[in-house]
XYZ file of C-alpha atoms in Angstrom:
589
model
C 11.125 -7.950 0.553
C 10.800 -11.660 1.074
C 14.005 -13.666 0.854
C 12.082 -16.293 -1.048
C 9.700 -14.562 -3.433
C 10.409 -11.516 -5.717
C 6.973 -10.001 -5.040
C 5.188 -8.718 -1.984
C 1.499 -7.953 -1.270
C 1.230 -4.151 -0.403
C -1.062 -2.749 2.185
C -4.697 -2.469 1.019
C -7.096 -0.307 2.966
C -7.304 -0.772 6.758
C -8.743 -4.312 6.682
C -8.104 -6.029 3.429
C -4.556 -7.157 4.433
C -4.807 -6.831 8.226
C -4.528 -10.580 8.599
C -2.726 -11.507 5.359
C 0.412 -12.669 7.194
C -1.698 -15.469 8.839
C -2.655 -16.547 5.341
C 0.597 -16.152 3.274
C 3.668 -15.648 5.474
C 4.160 -19.343 6.101
C 4.656 -19.721 2.298
C 7.479 -17.179 2.287
C 5.308 -14.321 0.971
C 5.701 -10.911 2.476
C 2.617 -8.748 3.046
C 1.925 -5.408 4.674
C -0.520 -4.695 7.569
C -1.939 -1.248 8.213
C -1.536 -0.311 11.870
C -3.440 2.932 11.692
C -6.752 1.619 13.155
C -5.921 0.211 16.669
C -9.626 -0.503 17.245
C -9.659 -2.928 14.285
C -6.415 -4.603 15.416
C -7.931 -5.132 18.866
C -11.069 -6.582 17.388
C -9.033 -8.893 15.090
C -7.019 -10.126 18.072
C -10.217 -10.845 20.002
C -11.692 -12.803 17.059
C -8.599 -14.859 16.341
C -8.103 -15.553 20.033
C -11.563 -16.896 20.172
C -11.051 -19.079 17.102
C -7.719 -20.395 18.149
C -8.645 -20.940 21.821
C -5.891 -18.686 23.214
C -6.227 -16.330 26.151
C -7.485 -12.808 25.357
C -7.193 -9.859 27.727
C -8.804 -6.790 26.274
C -7.002 -3.498 26.118
C -9.644 -0.850 26.803
C -9.497 2.597 25.241
C -8.999 4.176 28.637
C -5.897 2.100 29.282
C -2.662 4.132 29.426
C -1.005 4.246 25.941
C -3.841 1.969 24.654
C -3.094 2.658 21.007
C 0.553 1.562 21.149
C -0.270 -1.380 23.303
C -2.952 -2.614 20.948
C -0.636 -2.423 17.995
C 2.128 -4.234 19.903
C -0.184 -7.041 21.089
C -1.691 -7.613 17.718
C 1.699 -7.752 15.994
C 3.090 -10.088 18.694
C 0.068 -12.314 18.081
C 0.760 -12.401 14.356
C 4.417 -13.215 14.924
C 3.618 -16.050 17.391
C 0.987 -17.498 15.095
C 3.150 -17.368 11.956
C 6.108 -18.891 13.833
C 3.909 -21.784 14.917
C 2.517 -22.198 11.389
C 6.073 -22.426 9.945
C 7.210 -24.977 12.526
C 4.147 -27.088 11.829
C 4.807 -26.851 8.040
C 8.454 -27.848 8.496
C 7.378 -31.044 10.263
C 4.949 -32.150 7.549
C 5.640 -35.044 5.260
C 6.458 -34.374 1.593
C 4.457 -35.881 -1.210
C 0.998 -35.686 0.307
C -0.140 -32.323 -1.183
C 0.614 -30.791 2.156
C 1.581 -27.208 2.832
C 5.328 -28.046 2.720
C 4.822 -29.025 -0.911
C 2.870 -25.865 -1.568
C 5.749 -23.769 -0.086
C 8.141 -24.943 -2.761
C 5.680 -25.435 -5.659
C 4.783 -21.714 -5.411
C 8.340 -20.733 -6.254
C 9.345 -19.648 -9.807
C 10.860 -22.483 -11.799
C 14.234 -20.737 -12.086
C 14.504 -20.442 -8.207
C 17.273 -22.667 -6.751
C 14.918 -24.131 -4.133
C 12.324 -24.981 -6.728
C 15.016 -26.926 -8.643
C 16.104 -28.600 -5.463
C 12.480 -29.543 -4.748
C 12.207 -31.057 -8.259
C 15.343 -33.059 -7.680
C 13.970 -34.320 -4.472
C 10.767 -35.465 -6.143
C 12.783 -37.506 -8.603
C 15.159 -39.003 -6.033
C 14.486 -42.040 -3.734
C 15.711 -43.652 -0.584
C 18.393 -41.907 1.498
C 19.129 -39.361 -1.175
C 15.504 -38.189 -1.158
C 15.432 -38.036 2.675
C 18.681 -35.900 2.653
C 17.299 -33.543 0.134
C 14.028 -33.219 2.155
C 16.055 -32.264 5.259
C 18.034 -29.731 3.210
C 14.730 -28.178 1.963
C 13.331 -27.946 5.483
C 16.333 -25.992 6.642
C 15.750 -23.442 3.860
C 12.171 -22.677 4.887
C 11.700 -19.075 6.130
C 8.456 -17.097 6.480
C 7.600 -13.979 4.549
C 8.095 -10.773 6.521
C 5.278 -9.184 8.397
C 5.683 -5.542 7.350
C 3.489 -2.716 8.675
C 2.292 0.528 7.087
C 1.972 3.957 8.553
C 0.353 6.673 6.437
C 2.381 9.654 7.595
C -0.447 12.152 7.110
C -2.802 10.323 9.492
C -1.271 11.829 12.631
C -3.832 13.751 14.654
C -3.004 14.858 18.173
C -4.936 13.277 21.026
C -6.353 14.545 24.274
C -6.804 13.275 27.809
C -10.110 12.894 29.704
C -9.982 16.596 30.690
C -9.538 17.774 27.133
C -5.902 18.633 27.500
C -3.629 17.852 24.550
C -1.335 14.866 25.228
C 2.349 15.034 24.406
C 3.398 14.657 20.753
C 4.431 11.047 21.196
C 0.839 10.086 21.801
C -0.238 11.310 18.271
C -1.730 8.636 16.088
C 1.274 7.982 13.923
C 3.877 8.191 16.673
C 1.934 5.862 18.956
C 1.431 3.378 16.138
C 5.219 3.447 15.447
C 5.903 2.926 19.213
C 3.672 -0.176 19.190
C 5.547 -1.598 16.194
C 8.968 -0.716 17.573
C 8.192 -2.403 20.952
C 6.770 -5.571 19.324
C 8.559 -8.802 18.573
C 7.335 -8.896 14.966
C 9.903 -9.675 12.266
C 9.369 -7.140 9.520
C 9.841 -3.534 8.463
C 7.829 -0.344 8.648
C 6.552 1.127 5.371
C 6.046 4.872 5.503
C 3.636 6.218 2.788
C 2.234 9.659 1.880
C 5.400 11.720 2.207
C 7.609 12.957 4.926
C 6.559 13.551 8.534
C 9.590 15.085 10.320
C 8.274 14.448 13.820
C 7.545 10.759 13.009
C 10.843 10.255 11.240
C 12.795 11.814 14.156
C 10.906 9.585 16.577
C 12.517 6.492 14.974
C 15.716 7.491 16.672
C 14.158 6.581 20.031
C 14.167 2.890 19.293
C 17.293 0.717 19.008
C 15.778 -1.701 16.505
C 16.038 0.863 13.705
C 19.827 1.045 14.138
C 22.341 -1.610 13.186
C 23.308 -4.184 15.792
C 26.935 -5.281 16.429
C 26.847 -7.295 13.214
C 25.565 -4.382 11.184
C 22.132 -5.889 10.793
C 18.816 -4.133 11.213
C 16.142 -5.868 13.207
C 13.386 -3.610 11.905
C 14.088 -2.180 8.423
C 12.740 1.233 7.256
C 10.875 1.148 3.863
C 9.791 4.275 2.101
C 7.010 4.351 -0.440
C 7.961 7.089 -2.879
C 6.719 8.593 -6.155
C 10.044 9.611 -7.724
C 13.815 9.812 -7.285
C 13.831 13.343 -5.822
C 11.405 12.300 -3.059
C 13.564 9.234 -2.285
C 16.756 11.306 -2.008
C 15.218 14.039 0.147
C 13.549 11.614 2.615
C 16.533 9.213 2.597
C 18.950 12.043 3.443
C 16.718 13.313 6.263
C 16.818 9.858 7.817
C 20.451 9.127 7.048
C 21.575 12.292 8.879
C 20.012 10.717 11.960
C 21.880 7.381 11.441
C 18.684 5.775 10.113
C 19.136 3.647 6.924
C 16.397 3.170 4.323
C 16.465 -0.498 3.510
C 14.059 -0.250 0.586
C 12.425 2.319 -1.657
C 9.062 1.190 -2.912
C 8.254 3.176 -6.012
C 4.489 3.418 -6.562
C 2.680 4.666 -9.689
C 1.092 8.077 -9.015
C -2.275 7.038 -10.493
C -2.202 3.380 -11.548
C -2.434 2.171 -7.894
C -5.158 1.469 -5.289
C -6.045 3.608 -2.270
C -4.975 7.219 -2.238
C -3.438 8.501 -5.479
C -0.505 10.864 -5.278
C -0.226 12.064 -8.847
C 3.067 13.497 -10.020
C 3.304 16.491 -12.264
C 3.136 14.227 -15.276
C 6.234 12.190 -14.512
C 5.602 8.576 -15.720
C 6.680 5.237 -14.247
C 9.110 4.311 -17.009
C 11.247 7.474 -16.816
C 11.042 7.424 -13.003
C 12.342 3.879 -12.869
C 15.054 4.771 -15.419
C 16.241 7.544 -13.097
C 16.569 5.153 -10.206
C 18.477 2.682 -12.351
C 20.907 5.411 -13.456
C 21.403 6.877 -10.026
C 21.102 3.943 -7.666
C 24.878 3.836 -6.924
C 24.869 7.633 -6.362
C 21.925 7.257 -4.062
C 23.642 4.429 -2.210
C 26.906 6.227 -1.652
C 25.308 9.526 -0.648
C 22.984 7.980 1.915
C 25.613 5.585 3.227
C 28.122 8.376 3.776
C 25.678 10.447 5.786
C 24.393 7.394 7.756
C 27.831 6.084 8.683
C 28.947 9.558 9.895
C 25.788 9.860 12.014
C 26.236 6.448 13.467
C 29.827 7.205 14.346
C 28.791 10.386 16.092
C 26.247 8.348 18.118
C 28.895 5.754 19.003
C 26.708 3.050 17.347
C 27.862 0.136 15.154
C 28.341 0.878 11.490
C 26.529 -0.563 8.506
C 28.396 -2.989 6.182
C 30.093 -0.941 3.411
C 28.454 -3.081 0.743
C 24.922 -2.413 1.974
C 22.523 -0.967 -0.570
C 18.805 -0.040 -0.503
C 16.539 -2.288 -2.406
C 14.448 -0.725 -5.212
C 11.024 -2.177 -5.988
C 7.965 -1.075 -7.979
C 4.251 -1.414 -7.487
C 1.169 -0.181 -9.402
C -0.920 -1.766 -12.123
C 1.274 -4.796 -12.959
C -0.909 -7.461 -14.547
C 1.078 -10.109 -16.384
C 4.227 -12.165 -15.949
C 5.754 -10.458 -19.018
C 5.244 -7.008 -17.412
C 6.667 -8.295 -14.100
C 9.792 -9.722 -15.917
C 10.206 -6.556 -17.967
C 10.213 -4.395 -14.865
C 12.621 -6.675 -12.980
C 15.078 -6.969 -15.870
C 14.870 -3.612 -17.659
C 15.254 -1.595 -14.497
C 17.260 -4.064 -12.405
C 14.700 -4.106 -9.601
C 14.843 -6.132 -6.498
C 11.209 -6.987 -6.555
C 7.629 -5.890 -7.382
C 4.400 -5.340 -5.474
C 1.105 -6.917 -6.652
C -1.836 -5.380 -4.781
C -5.342 -5.181 -6.205
C -5.371 -8.610 -8.021
C -5.011 -10.234 -4.643
C -8.384 -8.760 -3.589
C -9.691 -11.660 -5.771
C -7.728 -14.250 -3.776
C -9.623 -15.169 -0.619
C -6.575 -17.240 0.561
C -4.553 -14.041 0.746
C -6.818 -11.115 1.723
C -9.999 -10.396 3.657
C -12.759 -9.328 1.343
C -16.426 -10.055 2.462
C -18.552 -12.054 -0.005
C -20.912 -9.164 -0.778
C -18.044 -6.879 -1.731
C -16.377 -9.649 -3.729
C -19.613 -10.060 -5.705
C -19.714 -6.305 -6.376
C -16.138 -6.333 -7.622
C -16.918 -9.181 -10.061
C -20.066 -7.387 -11.268
C -18.367 -4.039 -11.728
C -17.817 -2.481 -15.156
C -14.651 -0.673 -16.053
C -16.301 2.644 -15.520
C -17.152 1.667 -11.933
C -13.440 1.898 -11.034
C -12.761 5.630 -10.712
C -10.695 8.268 -8.984
C -12.998 10.015 -6.437
C -13.119 12.864 -3.931
C -14.132 10.506 -1.144
C -11.113 10.920 1.087
C -11.399 13.434 3.958
C -7.667 14.129 3.492
C -8.444 15.961 0.222
C -6.311 13.425 -1.813
C -7.779 11.694 -4.842
C -8.980 8.214 -3.828
C -9.524 5.153 -5.972
C -13.063 4.019 -5.439
C -15.758 1.563 -6.634
C -19.098 3.108 -7.732
C -21.170 0.030 -6.760
C -19.752 -0.499 -3.347
C -22.023 -0.729 -0.316
C -20.081 2.282 1.142
C -21.123 4.427 -1.877
C -24.762 3.193 -1.526
C -24.711 4.209 2.213
C -23.215 7.645 1.465
C -25.932 8.471 -1.102
C -28.691 7.078 0.987
C -27.694 9.380 3.905
C -27.877 12.417 1.582
C -31.268 11.253 0.344
C -32.501 11.046 3.907
C -31.098 14.607 4.508
C -28.655 13.035 7.017
C -25.395 13.254 5.125
C -22.047 12.315 6.598
C -20.892 9.772 9.134
C -21.423 9.694 12.893
C -17.560 9.663 13.083
C -16.685 7.395 15.957
C -13.017 6.669 15.187
C -11.905 10.173 14.195
C -8.592 9.112 12.615
C -9.022 11.557 9.742
C -10.068 14.597 11.842
C -8.044 17.478 10.493
C -10.460 20.391 9.898
C -10.813 23.291 12.297
C -12.959 25.588 10.192
C -15.865 25.438 12.709
C -14.282 24.009 15.870
C -11.214 24.275 18.047
C -10.579 20.593 18.097
C -10.237 19.077 14.548
C -13.187 17.231 13.056
C -13.560 15.121 9.930
C -14.899 16.544 6.623
C -16.765 13.280 6.127
C -18.532 13.635 9.509
C -22.210 14.533 9.861
C -21.330 17.421 12.059
C -19.102 19.053 9.412
C -21.394 18.335 6.446
C -24.511 19.730 8.127
C -22.580 22.900 8.900
C -21.579 23.204 5.200
C -25.163 22.707 4.130
C -26.162 25.716 6.307
C -23.359 27.714 4.636
C -24.707 26.833 1.229
C -28.258 27.643 2.272
C -27.037 31.061 3.381
C -25.385 31.646 0.045
C -21.824 31.535 1.554
C -20.612 28.642 -0.674
C -21.733 27.369 -4.107
C -23.721 24.264 -4.796
C -20.717 22.690 -6.560
C -18.521 23.398 -3.473
C -21.099 21.612 -1.273
C -21.271 18.715 -3.698
C -17.571 18.215 -3.368
C -17.904 18.092 0.430
C -20.751 15.593 0.269
C -18.628 13.326 -1.802
C -16.474 12.714 1.344
C -16.935 9.260 2.840
C -16.075 7.570 6.132
C -12.960 5.641 5.280
C -12.237 4.645 8.901
C -15.319 2.461 9.123
C -15.627 1.523 5.452
C -12.063 0.308 4.988
C -12.058 -1.709 8.209
C -15.494 -3.389 7.973
C -14.458 -6.058 5.406
C -12.026 -7.718 7.776
C -14.699 -8.250 10.416
C -17.385 -9.251 7.880
C -15.016 -11.778 6.250
C -14.661 -13.407 9.629
C -18.456 -13.883 9.749
C -18.889 -11.251 12.434
C -20.708 -7.895 12.563
C -18.696 -4.654 12.995
C -19.348 -2.499 16.059
C -22.490 -0.327 15.864
C -23.602 -2.522 12.914
C -21.673 -0.355 10.513
C -21.516 -2.887 7.676
C -21.043 -0.703 4.651
C -17.702 -1.361 2.891
C -15.529 1.051 1.056
C -13.031 -0.576 -1.261
C -10.153 1.129 -2.987
C -8.917 -1.063 -5.866
C -6.466 0.203 -8.434
C -7.759 0.580 -12.056
C -5.914 -2.611 -13.024
C -8.496 -4.674 -11.134
C -11.090 -3.922 -13.836
C -9.289 -6.261 -16.201
C -9.347 -9.303 -13.783
C -12.594 -11.334 -13.537
C -13.261 -14.241 -11.241
C -11.779 -15.443 -7.967
C -8.520 -17.310 -7.830
C -6.569 -19.570 -5.539
C -3.305 -18.382 -4.062
C -1.434 -20.897 -6.276
C -3.230 -19.694 -9.413
C -2.289 -16.031 -8.713
C 1.275 -16.729 -7.796
C 1.673 -19.018 -10.796
C 0.366 -16.187 -12.946
C 2.840 -13.744 -11.536
C 5.662 -16.157 -12.374
C 4.428 -17.150 -15.799
C 3.622 -20.746 -14.952
C 0.016 -20.126 -16.094
C -1.743 -17.242 -17.646
C -5.054 -16.011 -16.178
C -7.566 -14.791 -18.632
C -7.597 -10.959 -18.495
C -9.805 -8.537 -20.404
C -8.567 -8.391 -24.000
C -8.656 -4.529 -23.888
C -6.173 -4.353 -21.100
C -3.270 -2.035 -22.129
C 0.296 -2.456 -21.084
C 1.022 -1.262 -17.489
C 2.944 1.776 -18.714
C 0.279 2.831 -21.256
C -2.532 2.431 -18.722
C -0.770 4.856 -16.399
C -0.261 7.227 -19.349
C -3.961 7.004 -20.087
C -4.783 7.835 -16.517
C -2.489 10.856 -16.523
C -3.989 12.199 -19.762
C -7.477 11.814 -18.137
C -6.246 13.495 -14.994
C -4.823 16.490 -16.789
C -8.032 16.844 -18.892
C -10.021 16.797 -15.728
C -7.727 19.463 -14.185
C -8.317 21.706 -17.184
C -12.128 21.092 -17.247
C -12.558 21.864 -13.546
C -10.162 24.813 -13.424
C -11.641 27.749 -11.435
C -11.016 31.375 -12.150
C -7.905 32.573 -10.375
C -4.265 32.846 -11.189
C -4.536 31.944 -14.897
C -0.767 32.470 -15.565
C 0.169 30.058 -12.741
C -2.363 27.467 -13.851
C -1.222 27.717 -17.467
C 2.411 27.265 -16.286
C 1.441 24.106 -14.300
C -0.456 22.545 -17.162
C 2.343 23.273 -19.680
C 4.855 21.718 -17.323
C 2.583 18.697 -16.835
C 2.009 18.351 -20.635
C 5.769 18.583 -21.299
C 6.541 15.872 -18.792
C 3.958 13.663 -20.423
C 5.416 14.393 -23.861
C 8.958 13.578 -22.591
C 7.614 10.329 -21.147
C 5.980 9.419 -24.438
C 9.291 10.122 -26.216
C 11.009 7.792 -23.728
C 8.445 5.026 -24.400
C 8.767 5.370 -28.182
C 12.361 4.362 -27.786
C 11.387 1.133 -25.979
C 10.227 -0.500 -29.242
C 10.788 -4.009 -27.887
C 8.013 -3.515 -25.283
C 5.080 -2.909 -27.492
C 2.737 -5.248 -29.320
C 1.060 -3.850 -32.467
C -2.063 -2.865 -30.477
C -0.025 -1.069 -27.864
C 1.932 0.805 -30.549
C -1.269 2.140 -31.943
C -2.491 3.093 -28.467
C 0.831 4.936 -27.768
C 0.400 6.955 -30.960
C -3.164 7.883 -29.965
C -2.098 8.998 -26.531
C 0.637 11.148 -28.032
C -1.994 12.906 -30.201
C -4.099 13.451 -27.123
C -1.286 15.050 -25.210
C -0.550 17.392 -28.122
C -4.206 18.228 -28.228
C -4.250 19.260 -24.608
C -2.518 22.534 -25.539
C -5.573 23.457 -27.541
C -7.919 22.451 -24.744
C -5.982 24.652 -22.321
C -6.362 27.620 -24.669
C -10.191 27.152 -24.526
C -10.367 27.495 -20.735
């Protein structure tokens, strides 16, 4: 979390935030870079080196430990570039609409540095000069955090087809590149626990406290609920690894992959963190200090505590303040709205036009991910057009060059991707032979190549053409983006977050909590409608548990009377009726 701002920009896809630090870090805003696609990182380093006129020595795929080296070199480039930007900003003159003025004008009005900046503007002479120097000393960049999706961790092979050691798997190699880099930021782990990856953290000193008890590279966990935070936090703490931040993300009201809970809603989840945060701190700290002592390593300060933040579907300053104050959070994450801010993210012009033209129904939860996890998608994206066109030409699937999501061994010894042409043609043969149903095949053909589609926009936004001319873009906005229309400057979006201005949003946009509740009701209905014959008792038990959790969440929300406008009170009552009605729908299955 930035020391300056109370919000961060989460990772979006592979390419949408790959160069966001170059755009926002100098203003004190933290952002997250995906380091899963080393080919994209290498291409971005090449393009920026060309633009900035700095030396570029390519790291070829056949180079030893190429993946880790590419990650390290790109992150070192980002760190060097941002450091240079900040030094340049510090040396600028105030009062000429320069970036040093932007740095302080972006802050919330209650921030001490914003007040100091306002004082400086009113002062004159030596007093003004003294205040300016004080402001310059306070300038720090936003952190350059990285994201590793723990499930994307295929094993790799040498030129003779022999499996390489575990530390050369995709996730571990990416972590090694980050750990060996000079970048100033933390690593965000998403998609659940990967024991091998978490254990590998212990190989690098930057994840342990130094002599002053400080962590050079903090560990950040993206979690769906308190139980997940406690389990993962204890696993790491027993190894002397401290979790500096838990980023709670809505199960469905988010972008990218959606990890739905069993009906547990954001409000009650945040309440559980608020009630148990001291218990969480003490339990993890005790385990961590003991492990550090056993390793003869410096201890953490006794007053250290993990930060708790939330991201997923926030749309107004009022919601942002409510979350920070009601649940005593350390910060929030604003993702999808920044896709409409060219100064902060990399979205090519064609995709931006498609986002602006999209209807609410075009934002949907799809089966596009080869990982088998629900994936937020856009119906009118060029990636969806390409996927359907390939099916129409009887050439479904992707050529699959990058292979990051190759996990299936149904037909082959080495894993292949379910979005690949190889796999989908084999499934078509199965369906033609009567071995699988038409609906099962349709689900397979829904899979899309995320490796190419999620990285292409970063290249296209630079005015270049991706390798092999694969220009189709897959974009994964959260449902919240349907209510934002138009493109915005960085200042406009940040001012909107802090309540200095109010962007015009769709009048039908519900409160962040109620939108998530809507999505969970729709999700459960879909589960019931698509239920297949099988263990009816087990499925009925799952649905009843899900419905009860939703009902409990609604009961919790009904007690938060100060949150709701008259329109949202009506919506909450309707959603309660729908949840009660799901019992009847289940009986009809």
